[in-house]
Amino acid sequence: MKLKSEQLSLILEFSPIVLAEDIELGVKIFTGIDSSVDAKNFDRDSVLQFLKRQFPAAVIPYLEHIIYEWEDKRPKFHEELVLQYITRIKSLLSQFVKLPVNNQFMRSLSSNDENIDNNELVILRRKLRAFLETDKYYTVKDTLKLIEKDEVLADEQAILYGRLGQHKEALSIYTNKLVDFAAAERHCLIYYNENDLNNSQIFYNLFCSYVSGGDEINRKKSKENGEKQIVSVEHSPQKRPNITEALKLLRRHANKINIVKAFALIPSETPLLRIDIALKAVFETLCTRLTMVNLLMALTQIAINRTEINFKLLKQQRININESVVCFMCKKRIMESAFVRHRFDSISHFFCHRQNIERIQKKINAFNEHS
């Protein structure tokens, strides 16, 4: 006998017996792994509220199933999953909150490297970041409000700022808070678009961030308090340019940065020897661009020459319009009407030709709308 969705109250009454023993097995009651249960048609709100009240550990796997397996696109479930991820991650991170976010151990807890020990915290942060980067059904601004004051979730903040198009804020997090220059460069590669006014400047913004400098941080360790290490962080008003990373970026992505503006920002006291390699990359980029321009000019000139030759040939031809010449479309005489000469010497009224073009265009538009 197959249990129907109408019998959900009965299932909710007896499922705690299974959930109390095995969360994973209990969740399967509500995800339809058991063929005797019509789980896909259950009231998902009722199931979710039941799990939140009695078995919070089952909420995340249940939401993951209805979103990823059943492809439920309702924003309330997507936003609930984000909230559950964040709540659980904050709970697990609470023992490390006094460590700076760019601490090597803290960075390992936000790593995407699958070779790193897959404890619950690492797995959840990996899932959360993937969700924040790709999901289309949660509200980015509302999610940012949930974590914008949590420095330990700086990686996630940067992702959300990126989704909002606030790349300067995202890059500031990567370069100043996390001191993760590779992540900053990955962010630029994801969003760079030469045809977009904002995103076309993203590498230049990162370059500016390096040249203007990040906050200097003086860390003073105090004695350990239990298992937690207390670290005080003092921000110096002085900023020191990171010329090394700036020049590395320029060397790797010279074709994505306004070179003139970039070099104007490099401090005048920077030794020429340090910028020599970057200059070589710039020259190579300029040479490549010049080659492309020359190629386009050559192709354009070929097209112009061909057009001129065809035009001369057409000027040499004579078209006789008499009473016997008729439009091949409407079969009426051309007489003194404007006409079009087609390939293979066929003649049509200009009006007929234009109507035919419009008719073809309508068919193309209709086809595109239905495809």
Short mmCIF file of C-alpha atoms in Angstrom, two decimals:
data_model
loop_
_atom_site.label_atom_id
_atom_site.label_comp_id
_atom_site.label_asym_id
_atom_site.label_seq_id
_atom_site.Cartn_x
_atom_site.Cartn_y
_atom_site.Cartn_z
CA MET A 1 0.00 0.00 0.00
CA LYS A 2 1.37 3.41 -1.01
CA LEU A 3 0.99 6.21 1.54
CA LYS A 4 -0.55 9.32 -0.04
CA SER A 5 0.10 12.96 0.74
CA GLU A 6 -3.26 13.09 2.54
CA GLN A 7 -1.76 10.80 5.18
CA LEU A 8 1.05 13.23 6.01
CA SER A 9 -0.24 13.79 9.55
CA LEU A 10 0.08 10.07 10.19
CA ILE A 11 3.62 10.08 8.83
CA LEU A 12 4.57 13.08 10.97
CA GLU A 13 3.24 11.29 14.01
CA PHE A 14 5.34 8.15 13.62
CA SER A 15 8.43 9.39 11.72
CA PRO A 16 10.14 10.64 14.93
CA ILE A 17 10.80 7.01 15.83
CA VAL A 18 13.06 6.69 12.77
CA LEU A 19 14.48 10.22 12.92
CA ALA A 20 15.53 9.78 16.54
CA GLU A 21 17.56 6.72 15.60
CA ASP A 22 18.97 7.81 12.24
CA ILE A 23 18.58 11.32 10.79
CA GLU A 24 19.69 10.30 7.30
CA LEU A 25 17.25 7.41 7.15
CA GLY A 26 14.50 9.56 8.65
CA VAL A 27 14.93 12.25 5.99
CA LYS A 28 14.38 9.61 3.32
CA ILE A 29 10.81 9.26 4.57
CA PHE A 30 10.16 12.80 3.30
CA THR A 31 12.24 12.60 0.13
CA GLY A 32 10.57 9.54 -1.35
CA ILE A 33 13.49 7.13 -1.37
CA ASP A 34 11.02 4.58 -0.03
CA SER A 35 8.69 3.70 -2.92
CA SER A 36 5.82 3.15 -0.49
CA VAL A 37 5.62 6.89 0.24
CA ASP A 38 4.33 9.57 -2.15
CA ALA A 39 6.77 12.10 -0.68
CA LYS A 40 7.07 14.45 -3.64
CA ASN A 41 3.47 15.56 -3.18
CA PHE A 42 3.74 16.18 0.56
CA ASP A 43 3.07 19.70 1.81
CA ARG A 44 6.69 20.83 1.95
CA ASP A 45 5.96 23.73 4.28
CA SER A 46 4.44 21.35 6.82
CA VAL A 47 7.37 18.96 6.59
CA LEU A 48 9.87 21.80 6.93
CA GLN A 49 8.18 23.27 9.99
CA PHE A 50 7.97 19.82 11.58
CA LEU A 51 11.68 19.18 11.04
CA LYS A 52 12.66 22.65 12.28
CA ARG A 53 10.71 22.12 15.50
CA GLN A 54 11.72 18.59 16.32
CA PHE A 55 14.77 17.55 14.27
CA PRO A 56 16.83 20.61 13.19
CA ALA A 57 19.66 18.38 11.95
CA ALA A 58 17.34 17.05 9.24
CA VAL A 59 16.44 20.47 7.82
CA ILE A 60 19.51 21.01 5.63
CA PRO A 61 19.45 17.58 3.91
CA TYR A 62 15.69 17.93 3.34
CA LEU A 63 16.02 21.39 1.79
CA GLU A 64 18.97 20.27 -0.33
CA HIS A 65 16.86 17.44 -1.70
CA ILE A 66 13.82 19.53 -2.64
CA ILE A 67 16.04 22.21 -4.24
CA TYR A 68 18.61 20.07 -6.05
CA GLU A 69 16.66 16.88 -6.75
CA TRP A 70 13.10 18.17 -7.12
CA GLU A 71 14.22 21.56 -8.47
CA ASP A 72 11.82 23.53 -6.31
CA LYS A 73 12.36 27.16 -7.33
CA ARG A 74 10.33 28.84 -4.61
CA PRO A 75 12.54 31.53 -3.02
CA LYS A 76 11.37 30.78 0.53
CA PHE A 77 13.05 27.37 0.46
CA HIS A 78 16.25 28.74 -1.07
CA GLU A 79 16.44 31.51 1.51
CA GLU A 80 15.73 29.04 4.30
CA LEU A 81 18.60 26.83 3.11
CA VAL A 82 20.96 29.83 3.12
CA LEU A 83 19.82 30.71 6.63
CA GLN A 84 20.33 27.13 7.83
CA TYR A 85 23.82 26.99 6.31
CA ILE A 86 24.81 30.29 7.92
CA THR A 87 23.34 29.43 11.32
CA ARG A 88 25.13 26.10 11.48
CA ILE A 89 28.43 27.53 10.21
CA LYS A 90 28.33 30.33 12.78
CA SER A 91 27.76 27.78 15.50
CA LEU A 92 30.75 25.71 14.38
CA LEU A 93 32.95 28.78 13.95
CA SER A 94 32.14 30.21 17.36
CA GLN A 95 35.18 28.53 18.92
CA PHE A 96 37.48 30.35 16.48
CA VAL A 97 35.95 33.83 16.44
CA LYS A 98 38.94 35.44 18.11
CA LEU A 99 41.33 34.32 15.40
CA PRO A 100 41.95 36.77 12.52
CA VAL A 101 40.21 35.78 9.30
CA ASN A 102 43.50 35.64 7.38
CA ASN A 103 45.01 33.23 9.90
CA GLN A 104 46.31 30.12 8.11
CA PHE A 105 44.06 27.81 10.10
CA MET A 106 40.99 29.97 9.46
CA ARG A 107 41.77 30.07 5.74
CA SER A 108 41.92 26.27 5.70
CA LEU A 109 38.36 26.18 7.04
CA SER A 110 37.15 28.02 3.95
CA SER A 111 39.23 26.08 1.45
CA ASN A 112 37.79 24.56 -1.72
CA ASP A 113 40.56 21.99 -1.79
CA GLU A 114 38.86 18.60 -1.58
CA ASN A 115 42.07 17.05 -0.26
CA ILE A 116 41.62 18.94 2.99
CA ASP A 117 40.02 16.98 5.81
CA ASN A 118 36.29 17.04 5.07
CA ASN A 119 34.92 17.96 8.48
CA GLU A 120 31.41 19.36 8.75
CA LEU A 121 32.51 23.00 8.82
CA VAL A 122 34.63 22.74 5.67
CA ILE A 123 31.85 20.91 3.82
CA LEU A 124 29.17 23.39 4.85
CA ARG A 125 31.22 26.43 3.88
CA ARG A 126 31.99 24.84 0.53
CA LYS A 127 28.28 24.20 -0.02
CA LEU A 128 27.31 27.70 1.09
CA ARG A 129 29.81 29.40 -1.22
CA ALA A 130 28.72 27.29 -4.19
CA PHE A 131 25.09 28.12 -3.42
CA LEU A 132 25.77 31.86 -3.07
CA GLU A 133 27.70 31.91 -6.35
CA THR A 134 25.20 30.03 -8.52
CA ASP A 135 21.69 30.09 -7.05
CA LYS A 136 19.21 32.49 -8.67
CA TYR A 137 16.33 32.32 -6.22
CA TYR A 138 17.58 33.81 -2.97
CA THR A 139 17.71 37.53 -2.19
CA VAL A 140 21.35 38.61 -2.25
CA LYS A 141 20.87 41.83 -0.26
CA ASP A 142 18.94 40.11 2.52
CA THR A 143 21.54 37.37 2.75
CA LEU A 144 24.34 39.93 2.98
CA LYS A 145 22.57 41.53 5.94
CA LEU A 146 22.76 38.18 7.74
CA ILE A 147 26.56 38.04 7.60
CA GLU A 148 27.89 41.54 6.91
CA LYS A 149 28.96 41.99 10.55
CA ASP A 150 30.58 38.55 10.81
CA GLU A 151 34.24 38.94 9.90
CA VAL A 152 34.74 35.18 9.99
CA LEU A 153 32.46 34.92 6.95
CA ALA A 154 34.47 37.37 4.87
CA ASP A 155 34.73 34.95 1.93
CA GLU A 156 30.97 34.73 1.73
CA GLN A 157 30.62 38.51 2.04
CA ALA A 158 32.93 38.96 -0.95
CA ILE A 159 30.84 36.57 -3.04
CA LEU A 160 27.66 38.49 -2.22
CA TYR A 161 29.26 41.85 -2.99
CA GLY A 162 30.30 40.38 -6.32
CA ARG A 163 26.73 39.25 -7.05
CA LEU A 164 25.60 42.81 -6.31
CA GLY A 165 28.20 44.25 -8.68
CA GLN A 166 30.02 45.97 -5.80
CA HIS A 167 33.43 44.71 -6.85
CA LYS A 168 35.50 47.29 -5.00
CA GLU A 169 34.05 46.06 -1.72
CA ALA A 170 34.65 42.44 -2.69
CA LEU A 171 38.24 43.10 -3.74
CA SER A 172 38.89 45.05 -0.55
CA ILE A 173 37.87 41.99 1.47
CA TYR A 174 40.16 39.69 -0.50
CA THR A 175 43.17 42.00 -0.45
CA ASN A 176 42.88 43.69 2.96
CA LYS A 177 40.98 41.32 5.25
CA LEU A 178 41.81 37.90 3.86
CA VAL A 179 45.10 38.84 2.19
CA ASP A 180 44.19 36.27 -0.46
CA PHE A 181 45.48 37.69 -3.73
CA ALA A 182 44.73 34.53 -5.71
CA ALA A 183 41.07 34.76 -4.66
CA ALA A 184 40.97 38.42 -5.69
CA GLU A 185 42.30 37.53 -9.12
CA ARG A 186 39.78 34.66 -9.47
CA HIS A 187 37.01 37.12 -8.63
CA CYS A 188 38.19 39.41 -11.44
CA LEU A 189 38.35 36.54 -13.93
CA ILE A 190 34.78 35.52 -13.08
CA TYR A 191 33.27 38.96 -13.59
CA TYR A 192 35.51 40.62 -16.19
CA ASN A 193 33.60 41.66 -19.29
CA GLU A 194 35.17 44.13 -21.69
CA ASN A 195 31.74 45.12 -23.01
CA ASP A 196 30.34 46.04 -19.59
CA LEU A 197 31.08 49.51 -18.22
CA ASN A 198 31.42 48.32 -14.62
CA ASN A 199 32.95 44.88 -15.06
CA SER A 200 35.47 46.02 -17.67
CA GLN A 201 37.24 48.02 -14.94
CA ILE A 202 37.50 45.20 -12.41
CA PHE A 203 41.19 44.39 -12.99
CA TYR A 204 42.02 48.09 -12.89
CA ASN A 205 40.15 48.37 -9.58
CA LEU A 206 42.22 45.52 -8.17
CA PHE A 207 45.39 47.21 -9.41
CA CYS A 208 44.29 50.43 -7.68
CA SER A 209 43.65 48.48 -4.50
CA TYR A 210 47.21 47.16 -4.53
CA VAL A 211 48.79 50.50 -5.37
CA SER A 212 46.78 52.46 -2.80
CA GLY A 213 47.68 49.88 -0.18
CA GLY A 214 45.79 47.77 2.33
CA ASP A 215 45.37 48.34 6.03
CA GLU A 216 48.50 47.61 7.97
CA ILE A 217 47.59 45.30 10.83
CA ASN A 218 49.52 44.95 14.03
CA ARG A 219 48.58 41.81 15.85
CA LYS A 220 49.40 41.49 19.50
CA LYS A 221 48.98 38.07 21.02
CA SER A 222 47.80 37.79 24.57
CA LYS A 223 47.68 34.76 26.76
CA GLU A 224 45.43 31.89 25.80
CA ASN A 225 42.01 31.69 27.39
CA GLY A 226 41.12 28.01 27.59
CA GLU A 227 41.24 26.59 24.06
CA LYS A 228 40.65 29.96 22.41
CA GLN A 229 43.46 32.21 21.34
CA ILE A 230 42.68 35.89 21.86
CA VAL A 231 44.18 38.23 19.30
CA SER A 232 43.73 41.98 19.33
CA VAL A 233 43.81 43.74 16.00
CA GLU A 234 44.86 47.35 15.59
CA HIS A 235 44.42 49.18 12.31
CA SER A 236 47.10 51.68 11.47
CA PRO A 237 46.01 54.80 9.62
CA GLN A 238 49.02 54.37 7.34
CA LYS A 239 48.68 52.32 4.19
CA ARG A 240 51.54 50.68 2.35
CA PRO A 241 51.26 50.00 -1.40
CA ASN A 242 51.67 46.41 -2.49
CA ILE A 243 53.71 47.11 -5.60
CA THR A 244 54.78 43.48 -5.97
CA GLU A 245 51.22 42.19 -6.42
CA ALA A 246 50.29 45.20 -8.54
CA LEU A 247 53.09 44.47 -11.00
CA LYS A 248 52.27 40.74 -11.03
CA LEU A 249 48.69 41.59 -11.93
CA LEU A 250 49.82 43.98 -14.65
CA ARG A 251 52.15 41.36 -16.07
CA ARG A 252 49.45 38.67 -16.22
CA HIS A 253 46.52 40.82 -17.34
CA ALA A 254 47.98 43.79 -19.18
CA ASN A 255 45.35 43.38 -21.90
CA LYS A 256 42.54 43.92 -19.37
CA ILE A 257 43.89 47.07 -17.71
CA ASN A 258 44.15 50.66 -18.88
CA ILE A 259 47.92 50.69 -19.08
CA VAL A 260 48.41 54.46 -19.17
CA LYS A 261 46.24 55.03 -16.10
CA ALA A 262 47.84 52.09 -14.29
CA PHE A 263 51.44 53.24 -14.73
CA ALA A 264 50.45 56.73 -13.64
CA LEU A 265 49.47 55.28 -10.24
CA ILE A 266 52.77 53.51 -9.56
CA PRO A 267 54.74 55.50 -6.95
CA SER A 268 57.55 57.50 -8.53
CA GLU A 269 60.10 56.05 -6.11
CA THR A 270 59.53 52.53 -7.46
CA PRO A 271 62.81 51.32 -9.04
CA LEU A 272 62.63 50.77 -12.79
CA LEU A 273 64.21 47.37 -12.30
CA ARG A 274 61.07 46.21 -10.47
CA ILE A 275 58.72 47.23 -13.27
CA ASP A 276 60.93 45.91 -16.07
CA ILE A 277 59.11 42.55 -16.37
CA ALA A 278 55.72 44.23 -16.25
CA LEU A 279 56.82 46.61 -19.00
CA LYS A 280 57.78 43.68 -21.20
CA ALA A 281 54.31 42.18 -20.75
CA VAL A 282 52.77 45.54 -21.61
CA PHE A 283 54.87 45.83 -24.76
CA GLU A 284 53.86 42.31 -25.80
CA THR A 285 50.22 43.24 -25.28
CA LEU A 286 50.63 46.42 -27.30
CA CYS A 287 52.34 44.49 -30.09
CA THR A 288 49.51 41.96 -30.12
CA ARG A 289 46.94 44.74 -30.30
CA LEU A 290 48.89 46.44 -33.09
CA THR A 291 49.04 43.18 -35.03
CA MET A 292 45.28 42.76 -34.68
CA VAL A 293 44.67 46.33 -35.83
CA ASN A 294 46.94 45.84 -38.85
CA LEU A 295 45.16 42.59 -39.71
CA LEU A 296 41.74 44.24 -39.50
CA MET A 297 42.97 47.14 -41.63
CA ALA A 298 44.27 44.73 -44.26
CA LEU A 299 41.00 42.78 -44.36
CA THR A 300 39.01 46.01 -44.55
CA GLN A 301 41.13 47.22 -47.46
CA ILE A 302 40.56 43.94 -49.31
CA ALA A 303 36.80 44.34 -48.84
CA ILE A 304 36.96 47.94 -50.08
CA ASN A 305 38.93 46.93 -53.17
CA ARG A 306 36.45 44.18 -54.02
CA THR A 307 33.53 46.55 -53.59
CA GLU A 308 35.14 49.13 -55.86
CA ILE A 309 35.77 46.52 -58.56
CA ASN A 310 32.17 45.28 -58.38
CA PHE A 311 30.90 48.85 -58.49
CA LYS A 312 32.90 49.58 -61.64
CA LEU A 313 31.53 46.46 -63.30
CA LEU A 314 27.98 47.42 -62.40
CA LYS A 315 28.46 50.95 -63.77
CA GLN A 316 29.49 49.48 -67.11
CA GLN A 317 26.26 47.51 -67.44
CA ARG A 318 23.20 48.88 -69.22
CA ILE A 319 19.63 48.05 -68.18
CA ASN A 320 16.88 48.59 -70.73
CA ILE A 321 13.39 49.02 -69.31
CA ASN A 322 10.65 48.85 -71.92
CA GLU A 323 7.00 47.84 -71.98
CA SER A 324 7.87 44.15 -72.10
CA VAL A 325 9.84 44.18 -68.82
CA VAL A 326 7.69 42.96 -65.92
CA CYS A 327 8.24 42.51 -62.19
CA PHE A 328 8.99 38.86 -61.52
CA MET A 329 7.08 39.12 -58.22
CA CYS A 330 3.78 40.79 -59.13
CA LYS A 331 4.02 40.15 -62.91
CA LYS A 332 3.12 43.78 -63.67
CA ARG A 333 5.09 46.04 -65.97
CA ILE A 334 7.89 48.12 -64.49
CA MET A 335 7.33 51.18 -66.66
CA GLU A 336 8.63 54.27 -64.82
CA SER A 337 8.51 52.77 -61.31
CA ALA A 338 11.56 52.42 -59.09
CA PHE A 339 12.99 48.96 -59.56
CA VAL A 340 15.56 46.53 -58.19
CA ARG A 341 17.84 44.40 -60.32
CA HIS A 342 18.40 41.00 -58.73
CA ARG A 343 20.85 38.24 -59.44
CA PHE A 344 20.47 36.48 -62.77
CA ASP A 345 19.16 39.76 -64.24
CA SER A 346 15.65 39.45 -62.79
CA ILE A 347 13.80 42.75 -62.20
CA SER A 348 11.24 43.69 -59.55
CA HIS A 349 9.45 46.78 -58.35
CA PHE A 350 11.23 48.36 -55.42
CA PHE A 351 7.91 48.29 -53.55
CA CYS A 352 7.51 44.55 -54.17
CA HIS A 353 11.08 43.93 -53.13
CA ARG A 354 10.60 45.83 -49.86
CA GLN A 355 7.36 43.98 -49.09
CA ASN A 356 9.09 40.67 -49.68
CA ILE A 357 11.92 41.60 -47.30
CA GLU A 358 9.43 42.61 -44.59
CA ARG A 359 7.50 39.36 -45.04
CA ILE A 360 10.67 37.29 -44.66
CA GLN A 361 11.68 39.24 -41.56
CA LYS A 362 8.29 38.59 -39.94
CA LYS A 363 8.70 34.86 -40.53
CA ILE A 364 12.17 34.92 -38.99
CA ASN A 365 10.90 36.80 -35.93
CA ALA A 366 7.99 34.38 -35.51
CA PHE A 367 10.36 31.43 -35.75
CA ASN A 368 12.72 32.93 -33.15
CA GLU A 369 9.83 33.54 -30.75
CA HIS A 370 8.71 29.91 -30.90
CA SER A 371 12.18 28.37 -30.77
#
